[in-house]
Amino acid sequence: MAKISLKNIIGKKNGNTTLLDAFIETTKADIRIEDESANFLAGNANAVKKHEQAVQTEEGLLGWVKGDEKTNLVASLLTLLAQKDLEKKKLGSEVLMLYQEVNMVFNFSDKLAQAIEPNAIANITLEQAMHLVRSSGGLVVLWDEGSKQLQVPAASGEDLFDKEKTIDQANLMLKIGLSGQSDIMSDLTKLKEAGIIKPVVQSLMYAALKVKHRVMGAIILASDKPAQYAAADLKFLTTLALQSSSAIESALLYEKNIREAREKEEAMRRLYEVTGKFVPYEFIGSLGHTVITDVKLGDQVEKIVTVLFTDIRDYTALSEKMTPEETFNFVCSYNEYLGPVIRRHNGFINQYLGDAIMALFPGGADDAVAAAIEIKKNIRQLNEKINPSTHYSIQIGIGMHTGPLIMGITGDKDRLDATTISDTVNTASRIESLTKYYKAGILLSDATLQQINYPENFHLRYLGKVQVKGKLEPVGIYECFSGGADVEIIAKEKTLSFFNDGMQYYLNKSFASAIDCFQAILEKHPEDKTTAFFLDSAIKHLQSGVPENWAGVVEMVNK
């Protein structure tokens, strides 16, 4: 605020001039009015200077009135006019300061509205504080109720504070800004001795950050200049602190809500992952859902799928050679190995059945056959690496059938279960059991063969038909020998025409011709166990005879 002057008080543009002239004329005063530098301002420049009286206010000397005995009266009038002018200036200054404060609050609120992170709000607050109150440095400290420690989310200006010591000296800090008060500190000895502030700090003030009755922290400003902070500075800082406290509280609450939401989301994600290991996502997806929590009792869908069963041969005898723990670990390792292969070929395991698995292939029969081939090849390679003295070789059979299948949710309101209901499953299971009968590695039904888009990609042999219990029509069975060793595949491929001729003779009851074909194959490939099976069957039928209506159909009464 500019200092008032006597010249402006009695200037021509000021209404006080008329009042002063009238007063001098009425009192017939012979006076001379001068400013503080003795420059003539008004009255009689040639007045005799018998008396003189100073014109002054709380701001200091404004000038002089010199002349006759009326000097005191004129000086009193000028002092009164100067005091009124000073009060006007003070009022104007207060109005300006109030405007600045309102404008500051408005602008500050606008900035806070654009920030949602506590650290960002703290930085905006400190930036605004150091802009309004000239300071050399400052920081914002917050009290973390969870860790019972101080945090410094914002610091600015010169390096007047030691952040680490500020955090370590929480007890001392609790006595100032964290006490809930706002103040200008006159004695900085304890803070300097504790190393919280540097020795060059000359003045420090703080304003508490609090919401209702809870103290969150404080805004602290420091200056290395000799001039001390004033009450007006503290007022500005307190206003900022009060306004930013609510914003920081809201931001902390928002962060907490976001954190809790993420934790819940992560918990749900882990839950979905775990439940997805019990109920395949593909099963849930087939029912038209994306997550297991959407399923309900009675959900069902019918699809044409290829059902694949695998089973470890002679598992009972194998498990007798192991302890229960070794048996469990063996089965776990085996199942863990099969899962990725099934999924790699667009299938999913619907059930683990101890030493067996049941897998579904909704996409096509080609996927199921390709998966079976890879499983057989990998098992064969695994057995080649096994040390017979410490481990047991694994032999498996794989069977599959294609047909309609209902996938659905059954059970009751307190216990749900994902299940499949279809005669297709029973047929696939029985076909798998035929691998022991025919001494074959992979068997598939004629229904599966009809669903294969590219049968030429696989090595197949027709083995006749079987009558499955409960089925009216017999099921055609094919062996896929693509999973064997290269030598085996080549040998079976070279003798395929002999095998097909032999099967035709066999099914037409021409057992002698069938025997010739099968023997020719075994001379070239003695390890062909499936051919050996049909050779033995043909010899038995030739010796014992067969019923008149015999058509080569094998009746499967049991699995």
Coordinates of N, CA and C in Angstrom, one line a residue, residues 28 49 71 95 111 127 137 167 179 244 248 253 271 284 349-350 379 400 429 444 474 489 500 508:
K28 N -9.9 33.2 9.2 CA -9.0 34.3 8.8 C -7.5 34.0 9.2
K49 N 6.0 33.3 9.9 CA 6.1 32.0 10.5 C 6.3 32.2 12.0
T71 N -2.5 28.3 13.4 CA -1.8 27.2 12.8 C -2.3 25.8 13.4
V95 N -10.1 -4.8 1.0 CA -11.0 -5.3 0.0 C -10.2 -6.0 -1.1
K111 N -7.8 -26.0 -9.7 CA -6.7 -26.8 -9.9 C -6.9 -28.2 -9.2
E127 N 2.8 -25.6 -4.3 CA 3.1 -24.7 -5.4 C 2.3 -23.4 -5.2
G137 N 11.6 -22.3 0.7 CA 11.4 -23.8 0.5 C 10.2 -24.2 1.3
I167 N 11.0 -37.4 8.6 CA 10.3 -38.7 8.7 C 10.6 -39.4 10.0
S179 N 0.1 -31.2 15.2 CA -0.6 -31.0 16.5 C -2.0 -30.5 16.2
S244 N -7.3 -27.8 0.8 CA -6.6 -29.0 0.3 C -6.8 -30.2 1.1
I248 N -7.4 -33.9 -0.4 CA -6.4 -35.0 -0.1 C -7.2 -36.2 0.6
L253 N -9.3 -41.6 0.0 CA -10.4 -42.5 0.0 C -10.6 -43.1 -1.3
L271 N -10.0 -66.5 -8.2 CA -11.1 -67.5 -8.0 C -11.5 -68.1 -9.3
I284 N -17.8 -73.8 -19.6 CA -18.7 -72.7 -19.3 C -19.0 -71.9 -20.5
I349 N -10.0 -81.1 -21.2 CA -10.2 -82.3 -20.3 C -11.5 -82.1 -19.5
N350 N -12.5 -82.9 -19.7 CA -13.7 -82.8 -19.0 C -13.6 -83.5 -17.6
I379 N 4.6 -90.2 -25.5 CA 4.7 -91.3 -24.5 C 5.8 -92.3 -24.9
M400 N -11.9 -93.0 -29.3 CA -12.7 -91.8 -29.5 C -14.0 -92.1 -30.4
S429 N -15.9 -94.6 -24.5 CA -15.2 -95.3 -23.4 C -15.0 -96.8 -23.8
L444 N -10.7 -95.4 -33.4 CA -11.8 -94.4 -33.6 C -12.9 -95.0 -34.3
P474 N -24.3 -101.7 -35.2 CA -22.9 -101.9 -34.8 C -22.1 -100.7 -35.2
I489 N 5.3 -97.4 -38.7 CA 4.4 -96.7 -39.7 C 4.7 -97.2 -41.1
N500 N -5.9 -105.0 -45.7 CA -7.3 -104.7 -46.1 C -7.9 -106.0 -46.8
N508 N -15.8 -112.0 -44.7 CA -16.6 -112.8 -45.6 C -16.5 -114.3 -45.2

